[in-house]
């Protein structure tokens, strides 16, 4: 009888709280040597999987993440794609949703799990949430169906008993172990005694067997402008006039509404006429932009602003970086922007 092949996982450590422990002398949190991970988490040996490690150097707090790290990550995944069944990325929680969103666009034809995880308490602390997050992430990244295909061939975030589609998440809690939510899309798996995969929510390739394509060209000429009562024309103009800017994410009220004053609509219209992409994303955590219901939304639509539907700001930013890196013509970017490319928007 042919022996079953050992499952294999590449565990990538970029930095963040999960890989820290308390220095006994200073009590400060310092990153531990990743080669000692099995010492910190002896449970890893019980898997019976081949788990290889790759540690970034230097390790970074995720507040220091830049698109260069995303490029490094997708290149690393591409290089190792055929050698592993899945990838687990340990990453700081602060910008994890941005990184997961970015990788979802940069990895095309993905057929293997890429699971981001981290923790609120370092893995070297007694009450850590890091161990469970790490162990379940590995199990999820290794899960296959009866045909030997990945159960979750997506870029996801696993945190505190839930598996989310990465580009649907936001870090919403700086204190609780349950730090992420995905307000506009149901979870991909619930983890209790069993790991319950909600396969109806998981994106599967239309055709299996395509080669993984990576996209490393990103254009970061994007600004985020959050509306607030009392915002002035100067504030809006100073953002829209940034040299070289190609796109603005306009964080609007409720279902995509903004003040109707001419000072705003005229400024936005001029920006659009000049070739700026202005994308309407709601400040609300849940729900969708709808520029057809209220006068305040209709006025925005007339200026040529593009509706972001139910996308998160994190995913909108990543999608713009990615699309602007792919297309030089603004018409192409706008055309793709309203399409559902990686499950980041619902139904349109
Ligand atoms: N500041 C840390 C980071 O994002 C927090 C964490 O890991 O949870 O890298």
mmCIF file of C-alpha atoms and ligand atoms in Angstrom:
data_model
loop_
_atom_site.group_PDB
_atom_site.id
_atom_site.type_symbol
_atom_site.label_atom_id
_atom_site.label_comp_id
_atom_site.label_asym_id
_atom_site.label_seq_id
_atom_site.Cartn_x
_atom_site.Cartn_y
_atom_site.Cartn_z
ATOM 1 C CA UNK A 1 0.000 0.000 0.000
ATOM 2 C CA UNK A 2 1.269 3.446 -0.919
ATOM 3 C CA UNK A 3 2.092 5.523 2.163
ATOM 4 C CA UNK A 4 0.089 8.748 2.333
ATOM 5 C CA UNK A 5 2.187 11.826 1.696
ATOM 6 C CA UNK A 6 2.839 13.953 4.771
ATOM 7 C CA UNK A 7 0.963 17.283 4.667
ATOM 8 C CA UNK A 8 3.356 20.189 4.361
ATOM 9 C CA UNK A 9 3.045 23.766 5.555
ATOM 10 C CA UNK A 10 5.313 26.746 5.192
ATOM 11 C CA UNK A 11 5.068 28.928 8.285
ATOM 12 C CA UNK A 12 6.167 32.479 7.543
ATOM 13 C CA UNK A 13 6.911 34.877 10.364
ATOM 14 C CA UNK A 14 6.874 38.598 9.558
ATOM 15 C CA UNK A 15 6.729 39.973 13.112
ATOM 16 C CA UNK A 16 4.021 41.224 15.454
ATOM 17 C CA UNK A 17 2.953 40.342 18.963
ATOM 18 C CA UNK A 18 2.515 36.623 18.353
ATOM 19 C CA UNK A 19 6.260 35.993 18.091
ATOM 20 C CA UNK A 20 7.232 37.801 21.252
ATOM 21 C CA UNK A 21 8.037 36.928 24.792
ATOM 22 C CA UNK A 22 8.733 38.934 27.874
ATOM 23 C CA UNK A 23 12.366 39.655 28.641
ATOM 24 C CA UNK A 24 12.675 38.407 32.251
ATOM 25 C CA UNK A 25 14.986 41.294 33.194
ATOM 26 C CA UNK A 26 13.381 44.303 31.548
ATOM 27 C CA UNK A 27 9.827 42.869 31.210
ATOM 28 C CA UNK A 28 9.746 44.433 27.750
ATOM 29 C CA UNK A 29 8.226 42.446 24.874
ATOM 30 C CA UNK A 30 10.924 41.300 22.501
ATOM 31 C CA UNK A 31 10.754 38.985 19.480
ATOM 32 C CA UNK A 32 12.029 35.495 20.212
ATOM 33 C CA UNK A 33 14.273 33.590 17.864
ATOM 34 C CA UNK A 34 11.900 31.891 15.487
ATOM 35 C CA UNK A 35 14.092 28.823 15.310
ATOM 36 C CA UNK A 36 12.906 28.187 18.842
ATOM 37 C CA UNK A 37 9.237 28.119 17.890
ATOM 38 C CA UNK A 38 8.985 24.403 18.613
ATOM 39 C CA UNK A 39 10.273 25.092 22.090
ATOM 40 C CA UNK A 40 7.545 27.697 22.599
ATOM 41 C CA UNK A 41 4.844 25.588 20.931
ATOM 42 C CA UNK A 42 5.777 21.924 21.398
ATOM 43 C CA UNK A 43 2.311 21.001 20.096
ATOM 44 C CA UNK A 44 3.619 21.630 16.571
ATOM 45 C CA UNK A 45 5.451 18.299 16.673
ATOM 46 C CA UNK A 46 2.203 16.430 17.283
ATOM 47 C CA UNK A 47 0.823 17.379 13.871
ATOM 48 C CA UNK A 48 2.818 14.830 11.956
ATOM 49 C CA UNK A 49 3.064 17.391 9.154
ATOM 50 C CA UNK A 50 6.218 18.710 7.606
ATOM 51 C CA UNK A 51 6.303 22.285 8.898
ATOM 52 C CA UNK A 52 9.079 24.474 7.595
ATOM 53 C CA UNK A 53 9.808 27.975 8.838
ATOM 54 C CA UNK A 54 10.759 31.181 7.153
ATOM 55 C CA UNK A 55 11.454 34.222 9.252
ATOM 56 C CA UNK A 56 11.653 37.761 7.892
ATOM 57 C CA UNK A 57 14.687 39.787 8.780
ATOM 58 C CA UNK A 58 14.182 42.284 10.282
ATOM 59 C CA UNK A 59 10.944 41.360 11.987
ATOM 60 C CA UNK A 60 8.493 44.195 11.910
ATOM 61 C CA UNK A 61 5.667 45.560 13.927
ATOM 62 C CA UNK A 62 2.873 45.540 11.392
ATOM 63 C CA UNK A 63 2.440 49.304 11.702
ATOM 64 C CA UNK A 64 5.639 49.419 9.652
ATOM 65 C CA UNK A 65 4.279 47.218 6.866
ATOM 66 C CA UNK A 66 4.753 48.606 3.371
ATOM 67 C CA UNK A 67 3.771 47.205 -0.031
ATOM 68 C CA UNK A 68 7.371 45.941 -0.348
ATOM 69 C CA UNK A 69 6.576 43.347 2.298
ATOM 70 C CA UNK A 70 3.564 42.193 0.277
ATOM 71 C CA UNK A 71 5.761 41.803 -2.790
ATOM 72 C CA UNK A 72 8.265 39.797 -0.762
ATOM 73 C CA UNK A 73 5.479 37.593 0.569
ATOM 74 C CA UNK A 74 3.929 36.812 -2.817
ATOM 75 C CA UNK A 75 7.351 36.043 -4.288
ATOM 76 C CA UNK A 76 8.077 33.713 -1.398
ATOM 77 C CA UNK A 77 4.735 31.949 -1.872
ATOM 78 C CA UNK A 78 5.307 31.630 -5.615
ATOM 79 C CA UNK A 79 8.794 30.217 -5.093
ATOM 80 C CA UNK A 80 7.510 27.601 -2.641
ATOM 81 C CA UNK A 81 4.077 27.037 -4.139
ATOM 82 C CA UNK A 82 4.647 23.537 -5.452
ATOM 83 C CA UNK A 83 6.469 22.342 -2.352
ATOM 84 C CA UNK A 84 3.730 22.987 0.217
ATOM 85 C CA UNK A 85 0.043 22.285 0.717
ATOM 86 C CA UNK A 86 -0.581 25.581 2.442
ATOM 87 C CA UNK A 87 0.944 28.734 3.870
ATOM 88 C CA UNK A 88 0.483 30.288 7.306
ATOM 89 C CA UNK A 89 1.657 33.862 7.766
ATOM 90 C CA UNK A 90 2.274 35.199 11.250
ATOM 91 C CA UNK A 91 1.702 38.927 11.099
ATOM 92 C CA UNK A 92 0.944 41.754 13.504
ATOM 93 C CA UNK A 93 -2.747 42.377 13.888
ATOM 94 C CA UNK A 94 -2.673 46.140 13.364
ATOM 95 C CA UNK A 95 -2.453 46.017 9.572
ATOM 96 C CA UNK A 96 -3.248 42.358 8.972
ATOM 97 C CA UNK A 97 -6.457 43.203 7.091
ATOM 98 C CA UNK A 98 -4.523 45.430 4.675
ATOM 99 C CA UNK A 99 -1.929 42.733 4.004
ATOM 100 C CA UNK A 100 -4.512 39.975 3.568
ATOM 101 C CA UNK A 101 -6.503 42.195 1.197
ATOM 102 C CA UNK A 102 -3.400 43.014 -0.821
ATOM 103 C CA UNK A 103 -2.328 39.381 -1.152
ATOM 104 C CA UNK A 104 -5.810 38.378 -2.269
ATOM 105 C CA UNK A 105 -5.377 40.580 -5.343
ATOM 106 C CA UNK A 106 -1.681 39.916 -5.931
ATOM 107 C CA UNK A 107 -2.149 36.135 -6.014
ATOM 108 C CA UNK A 108 -4.189 35.059 -9.019
ATOM 109 C CA UNK A 109 -5.473 31.503 -9.590
ATOM 110 C CA UNK A 110 -4.761 30.636 -5.972
ATOM 111 C CA UNK A 111 -5.574 27.000 -5.207
ATOM 112 C CA UNK A 112 -3.898 26.654 -1.825
ATOM 113 C CA UNK A 113 -4.698 28.251 1.530
ATOM 114 C CA UNK A 114 -2.810 31.353 2.617
ATOM 115 C CA UNK A 115 -3.836 31.882 6.242
ATOM 116 C CA UNK A 116 -2.837 35.000 8.133
ATOM 117 C CA UNK A 117 -2.876 34.852 11.890
ATOM 118 C CA UNK A 118 -1.394 36.598 14.896
ATOM 119 C CA UNK A 119 -2.372 37.237 18.470
ATOM 120 C CA UNK A 120 -3.267 39.869 21.013
ATOM 121 C CA UNK A 121 -0.975 38.346 23.655
ATOM 122 C CA UNK A 122 2.511 37.046 22.809
ATOM 123 C CA UNK A 123 2.893 33.316 22.360
ATOM 124 C CA UNK A 124 5.380 33.262 25.214
ATOM 125 C CA UNK A 125 2.787 34.480 27.742
ATOM 126 C CA UNK A 126 0.681 32.212 29.883
ATOM 127 C CA UNK A 127 -2.743 33.408 28.719
ATOM 128 C CA UNK A 128 -1.718 33.751 25.097
ATOM 129 C CA UNK A 129 -4.299 33.457 22.339
ATOM 130 C CA UNK A 130 -1.414 32.850 19.937
ATOM 131 C CA UNK A 131 -1.106 29.107 20.395
ATOM 132 C CA UNK A 132 -4.678 28.277 19.463
ATOM 133 C CA UNK A 133 -4.585 30.740 16.574
ATOM 134 C CA UNK A 134 -1.390 29.189 15.245
ATOM 135 C CA UNK A 135 -2.423 25.547 15.696
ATOM 136 C CA UNK A 136 -5.863 25.963 14.120
ATOM 137 C CA UNK A 137 -4.404 28.014 11.243
ATOM 138 C CA UNK A 138 -2.005 25.181 10.450
ATOM 139 C CA UNK A 139 -4.804 22.641 10.550
ATOM 140 C CA UNK A 140 -6.945 24.781 8.253
ATOM 141 C CA UNK A 141 -4.057 25.397 5.845
ATOM 142 C CA UNK A 142 -3.507 21.634 5.599
ATOM 143 C CA UNK A 143 -7.167 20.644 5.138
ATOM 144 C CA UNK A 144 -8.066 18.870 1.898
ATOM 145 C CA UNK A 145 -11.256 17.382 0.529
ATOM 146 C CA UNK A 146 -11.792 13.854 -0.783
ATOM 147 C CA UNK A 147 -10.111 14.769 -4.068
ATOM 148 C CA UNK A 148 -7.029 16.074 -2.327
ATOM 149 C CA UNK A 149 -7.928 19.705 -3.070
ATOM 150 C CA UNK A 150 -7.594 22.499 -0.522
ATOM 151 C CA UNK A 151 -10.777 23.112 1.444
ATOM 152 C CA UNK A 152 -10.033 26.849 1.634
ATOM 153 C CA UNK A 153 -8.077 27.955 -1.453
ATOM 154 C CA UNK A 154 -8.245 31.610 -0.392
ATOM 155 C CA UNK A 155 -6.267 34.300 1.399
ATOM 156 C CA UNK A 156 -7.893 34.329 4.819
ATOM 157 C CA UNK A 157 -7.463 35.476 8.393
ATOM 158 C CA UNK A 158 -7.903 33.041 11.247
ATOM 159 C CA UNK A 159 -8.523 34.630 14.610
ATOM 160 C CA UNK A 160 -10.258 33.546 17.823
ATOM 161 C CA UNK A 161 -12.227 30.569 16.501
ATOM 162 C CA UNK A 162 -13.216 32.106 13.193
ATOM 163 C CA UNK A 163 -11.877 31.945 9.691
ATOM 164 C CA UNK A 164 -12.587 35.011 7.592
ATOM 165 C CA UNK A 165 -12.057 35.928 3.965
ATOM 166 C CA UNK A 166 -9.054 38.237 4.318
ATOM 167 C CA UNK A 167 -10.299 41.020 2.077
ATOM 168 C CA UNK A 168 -13.560 41.270 4.057
ATOM 169 C CA UNK A 169 -11.967 41.896 7.437
ATOM 170 C CA UNK A 170 -11.255 44.887 9.622
ATOM 171 C CA UNK A 171 -9.428 44.983 12.922
ATOM 172 C CA UNK A 172 -12.083 46.487 15.146
ATOM 173 C CA UNK A 173 -10.955 45.704 18.680
ATOM 174 C CA UNK A 174 -7.611 46.620 20.227
ATOM 175 C CA UNK A 175 -8.327 44.788 23.476
ATOM 176 C CA UNK A 176 -10.359 41.613 22.985
ATOM 177 C CA UNK A 177 -9.020 38.316 21.738
ATOM 178 C CA UNK A 178 -11.739 38.544 19.145
ATOM 179 C CA UNK A 179 -10.040 41.402 17.271
ATOM 180 C CA UNK A 180 -11.409 41.079 13.745
ATOM 181 C CA UNK A 181 -14.752 41.100 12.102
ATOM 182 C CA UNK A 182 -16.155 40.654 8.647
ATOM 183 C CA UNK A 183 -19.353 42.631 8.799
ATOM 184 C CA UNK A 184 -20.451 42.158 5.195
ATOM 185 C CA UNK A 185 -19.536 38.542 4.602
ATOM 186 C CA UNK A 186 -20.142 35.370 6.619
ATOM 187 C CA UNK A 187 -17.244 33.409 8.108
ATOM 188 C CA UNK A 188 -15.546 30.659 6.100
ATOM 189 C CA UNK A 189 -15.193 28.367 9.102
ATOM 190 C CA UNK A 190 -16.222 28.177 12.754
ATOM 191 C CA UNK A 191 -13.833 26.447 15.080
ATOM 192 C CA UNK A 192 -15.038 24.672 18.203
ATOM 193 C CA UNK A 193 -14.623 21.017 19.023
ATOM 194 C CA UNK A 194 -14.691 20.521 15.267
ATOM 195 C CA UNK A 195 -13.574 22.780 12.467
ATOM 196 C CA UNK A 196 -16.816 23.476 10.638
ATOM 197 C CA UNK A 197 -16.044 24.702 7.133
ATOM 198 C CA UNK A 198 -18.857 26.735 5.620
ATOM 199 C CA UNK A 199 -18.046 25.598 2.087
ATOM 200 C CA UNK A 200 -20.969 27.527 0.627
ATOM 201 C CA UNK A 201 -19.104 30.744 1.598
ATOM 202 C CA UNK A 202 -15.729 29.676 0.221
ATOM 203 C CA UNK A 203 -14.525 30.735 -3.230
ATOM 204 C CA UNK A 204 -13.393 27.828 -5.386
ATOM 205 C CA UNK A 205 -11.597 28.083 -8.719
ATOM 206 C CA UNK A 206 -13.879 27.678 -11.737
ATOM 207 C CA UNK A 207 -11.222 25.436 -13.218
ATOM 208 C CA UNK A 208 -8.563 23.710 -11.108
ATOM 209 C CA UNK A 209 -5.001 23.281 -12.266
ATOM 210 C CA UNK A 210 -4.199 26.802 -13.426
ATOM 211 C CA UNK A 211 -0.774 28.147 -12.713
ATOM 212 C CA UNK A 212 -0.432 30.612 -9.851
ATOM 213 C CA UNK A 213 0.169 34.075 -11.231
ATOM 214 C CA UNK A 214 1.615 36.803 -9.059
ATOM 215 C CA UNK A 215 1.205 40.541 -9.549
ATOM 216 C CA UNK A 216 3.936 42.637 -8.025
ATOM 217 C CA UNK A 217 3.306 45.953 -9.795
ATOM 218 C CA UNK A 218 1.484 48.245 -7.394
ATOM 219 C CA UNK A 219 0.710 51.933 -7.758
ATOM 220 C CA UNK A 220 0.424 53.627 -4.388
ATOM 221 C CA UNK A 221 -0.782 57.034 -5.576
ATOM 222 C CA UNK A 222 -3.934 56.797 -3.513
ATOM 223 C CA UNK A 223 -5.262 58.950 -0.656
ATOM 224 C CA UNK A 224 -8.039 58.275 1.842
ATOM 225 C CA UNK A 225 -10.278 61.197 2.674
ATOM 226 C CA UNK A 226 -12.744 60.786 5.519
ATOM 227 C CA UNK A 227 -15.697 63.172 5.465
ATOM 228 C CA UNK A 228 -16.838 64.786 8.710
ATOM 229 C CA UNK A 229 -19.393 67.441 9.573
ATOM 230 C CA UNK A 230 -17.577 70.757 9.187
ATOM 231 C CA UNK A 231 -15.020 69.566 6.632
ATOM 232 C CA UNK A 232 -13.864 72.505 4.547
ATOM 233 C CA UNK A 233 -13.189 73.031 0.867
ATOM 234 C CA UNK A 234 -9.498 73.590 1.709
ATOM 235 C CA UNK A 235 -9.165 70.152 3.254
ATOM 236 C CA UNK A 236 -10.821 68.444 0.297
ATOM 237 C CA UNK A 237 -8.883 70.451 -2.268
ATOM 238 C CA UNK A 238 -5.542 69.946 -0.573
ATOM 239 C CA UNK A 239 -6.020 66.188 -0.840
ATOM 240 C CA UNK A 240 -7.329 66.175 -4.405
ATOM 241 C CA UNK A 241 -4.480 68.438 -5.515
ATOM 242 C CA UNK A 242 -1.680 66.137 -4.317
ATOM 243 C CA UNK A 243 0.794 65.855 -7.153
ATOM 244 C CA UNK A 244 0.766 62.531 -8.951
ATOM 245 C CA UNK A 245 -2.366 61.348 -7.144
ATOM 246 C CA UNK A 246 -4.440 58.926 -9.232
ATOM 247 C CA UNK A 247 -7.187 57.879 -6.828
ATOM 248 C CA UNK A 248 -9.008 58.971 -3.684
ATOM 249 C CA UNK A 249 -11.041 56.747 -1.405
ATOM 250 C CA UNK A 250 -13.803 59.004 -0.149
ATOM 251 C CA UNK A 251 -15.118 57.680 3.143
ATOM 252 C CA UNK A 252 -18.702 58.885 3.156
ATOM 253 C CA UNK A 253 -21.609 58.832 5.603
ATOM 254 C CA UNK A 254 -24.151 56.004 5.855
ATOM 255 C CA UNK A 255 -25.055 54.486 2.515
ATOM 256 C CA UNK A 256 -22.570 56.637 0.634
ATOM 257 C CA UNK A 257 -23.789 60.152 1.338
ATOM 258 C CA UNK A 258 -21.949 63.480 1.426
ATOM 259 C CA UNK A 259 -22.809 67.149 1.914
ATOM 260 C CA UNK A 260 -24.615 68.517 -1.138
ATOM 261 C CA UNK A 261 -22.905 71.943 -1.135
ATOM 262 C CA UNK A 262 -21.564 73.060 -4.513
ATOM 263 C CA UNK A 263 -18.145 73.613 -2.944
ATOM 264 C CA UNK A 264 -17.849 69.853 -2.559
ATOM 265 C CA UNK A 265 -19.617 68.515 -5.656
ATOM 266 C CA UNK A 266 -17.841 71.000 -7.938
ATOM 267 C CA UNK A 267 -14.452 70.127 -6.442
ATOM 268 C CA UNK A 268 -15.072 66.399 -6.834
ATOM 269 C CA UNK A 269 -16.374 66.845 -10.377
ATOM 270 C CA UNK A 270 -13.288 68.825 -11.335
ATOM 271 C CA UNK A 271 -11.101 66.090 -9.861
ATOM 272 C CA UNK A 272 -12.920 63.430 -11.881
ATOM 273 C CA UNK A 273 -12.650 65.519 -15.050
ATOM 274 C CA UNK A 274 -8.917 65.830 -14.440
ATOM 275 C CA UNK A 275 -8.676 62.023 -14.442
ATOM 276 C CA UNK A 276 -8.830 61.237 -10.728
ATOM 277 C CA UNK A 277 -10.645 58.105 -9.621
ATOM 278 C CA UNK A 278 -12.811 58.933 -6.631
ATOM 279 C CA UNK A 279 -14.172 55.839 -4.943
ATOM 280 C CA UNK A 280 -17.100 56.066 -2.560
ATOM 281 C CA UNK A 281 -16.699 53.800 0.486
ATOM 282 C CA UNK A 282 -18.961 54.043 3.508
ATOM 283 C CA UNK A 283 -17.637 54.908 6.964
ATOM 284 C CA UNK A 284 -20.121 52.376 8.384
ATOM 285 C CA UNK A 285 -18.752 49.019 9.427
ATOM 286 C CA UNK A 286 -21.594 47.145 7.733
ATOM 287 C CA UNK A 287 -23.852 47.744 4.757
ATOM 288 C CA UNK A 288 -23.283 49.139 1.324
ATOM 289 C CA UNK A 289 -22.875 52.327 -0.670
ATOM 290 C CA UNK A 290 -26.003 53.094 -2.642
ATOM 291 C CA UNK A 291 -25.844 56.343 -4.569
ATOM 292 C CA UNK A 292 -29.401 56.067 -5.904
ATOM 293 C CA UNK A 293 -31.520 56.538 -2.783
ATOM 294 C CA UNK A 294 -30.797 59.885 -1.131
ATOM 295 C CA UNK A 295 -30.315 63.247 -2.763
ATOM 296 C CA UNK A 296 -26.957 63.400 -0.961
ATOM 297 C CA UNK A 297 -25.849 60.221 -2.744
ATOM 298 C CA UNK A 298 -27.359 61.076 -6.121
ATOM 299 C CA UNK A 299 -25.450 64.367 -6.111
ATOM 300 C CA UNK A 300 -22.223 62.447 -5.589
ATOM 301 C CA UNK A 301 -22.990 60.006 -8.375
ATOM 302 C CA UNK A 302 -23.473 62.896 -10.800
ATOM 303 C CA UNK A 303 -19.921 64.083 -10.114
ATOM 304 C CA UNK A 304 -18.572 60.819 -11.563
ATOM 305 C CA UNK A 305 -17.608 59.224 -8.241
ATOM 306 C CA UNK A 306 -17.377 55.408 -8.441
ATOM 307 C CA UNK A 307 -19.473 53.418 -5.935
ATOM 308 C CA UNK A 308 -17.526 50.986 -3.745
ATOM 309 C CA UNK A 309 -20.579 48.880 -2.799
ATOM 310 C CA UNK A 310 -19.871 46.985 0.440
ATOM 311 C CA UNK A 311 -16.072 46.958 0.215
ATOM 312 C CA UNK A 312 -13.935 47.719 3.277
ATOM 313 C CA UNK A 313 -11.505 50.643 3.140
ATOM 314 C CA UNK A 314 -8.632 48.142 3.508
ATOM 315 C CA UNK A 315 -9.744 46.144 0.485
ATOM 316 C CA UNK A 316 -10.510 49.291 -1.528
ATOM 317 C CA UNK A 317 -6.970 50.533 -0.972
ATOM 318 C CA UNK A 318 -5.441 47.197 -1.937
ATOM 319 C CA UNK A 319 -7.681 46.891 -5.008
ATOM 320 C CA UNK A 320 -6.704 50.356 -6.219
ATOM 321 C CA UNK A 321 -2.974 49.718 -5.653
ATOM 322 C CA UNK A 322 -3.333 46.486 -7.615
ATOM 323 C CA UNK A 323 -5.513 47.745 -10.480
ATOM 324 C CA UNK A 324 -3.519 50.930 -10.973
ATOM 325 C CA UNK A 325 -0.387 48.803 -11.096
ATOM 326 C CA UNK A 326 -1.983 46.718 -13.834
ATOM 327 C CA UNK A 327 -3.592 49.382 -16.004
ATOM 328 C CA UNK A 328 -2.354 52.768 -17.061
ATOM 329 C CA UNK A 329 -5.715 53.748 -18.558
ATOM 330 C CA UNK A 330 -8.128 55.037 -15.941
ATOM 331 C CA UNK A 331 -11.067 53.613 -17.917
ATOM 332 C CA UNK A 332 -9.724 50.088 -17.409
ATOM 333 C CA UNK A 333 -9.143 50.682 -13.710
ATOM 334 C CA UNK A 334 -12.710 51.956 -13.259
ATOM 335 C CA UNK A 335 -14.149 49.062 -15.202
ATOM 336 C CA UNK A 336 -12.391 46.510 -12.980
ATOM 337 C CA UNK A 337 -13.004 48.445 -9.783
ATOM 338 C CA UNK A 338 -16.738 47.737 -9.819
ATOM 339 C CA UNK A 339 -16.227 44.052 -10.575
ATOM 340 C CA UNK A 340 -16.055 41.409 -7.895
ATOM 341 C CA UNK A 341 -12.512 40.110 -8.461
ATOM 342 C CA UNK A 342 -11.711 38.086 -5.315
ATOM 343 C CA UNK A 343 -14.951 38.000 -3.368
ATOM 344 C CA UNK A 344 -14.306 41.478 -1.943
ATOM 345 C CA UNK A 345 -17.746 42.879 -2.854
ATOM 346 C CA UNK A 346 -21.151 41.288 -2.823
ATOM 347 C CA UNK A 347 -23.325 40.498 -5.744
ATOM 348 C CA UNK A 348 -22.415 43.099 -8.338
HETATM 349 N N1 LIG B 1 1.597 46.287 17.054
HETATM 350 C C1 LIG B 1 1.463 44.873 16.816
HETATM 351 C C2 LIG B 1 1.521 44.651 15.307
HETATM 352 O O1 LIG B 1 0.588 44.868 14.629
HETATM 353 C C3 LIG B 1 0.225 44.364 17.388
HETATM 354 C C4 LIG B 1 -0.047 42.911 17.125
HETATM 355 O O2 LIG B 1 0.735 42.171 16.638
HETATM 356 O O3 LIG B 1 -1.137 42.483 17.475
HETATM 357 O O4 LIG B 1 2.577 44.274 14.832
#
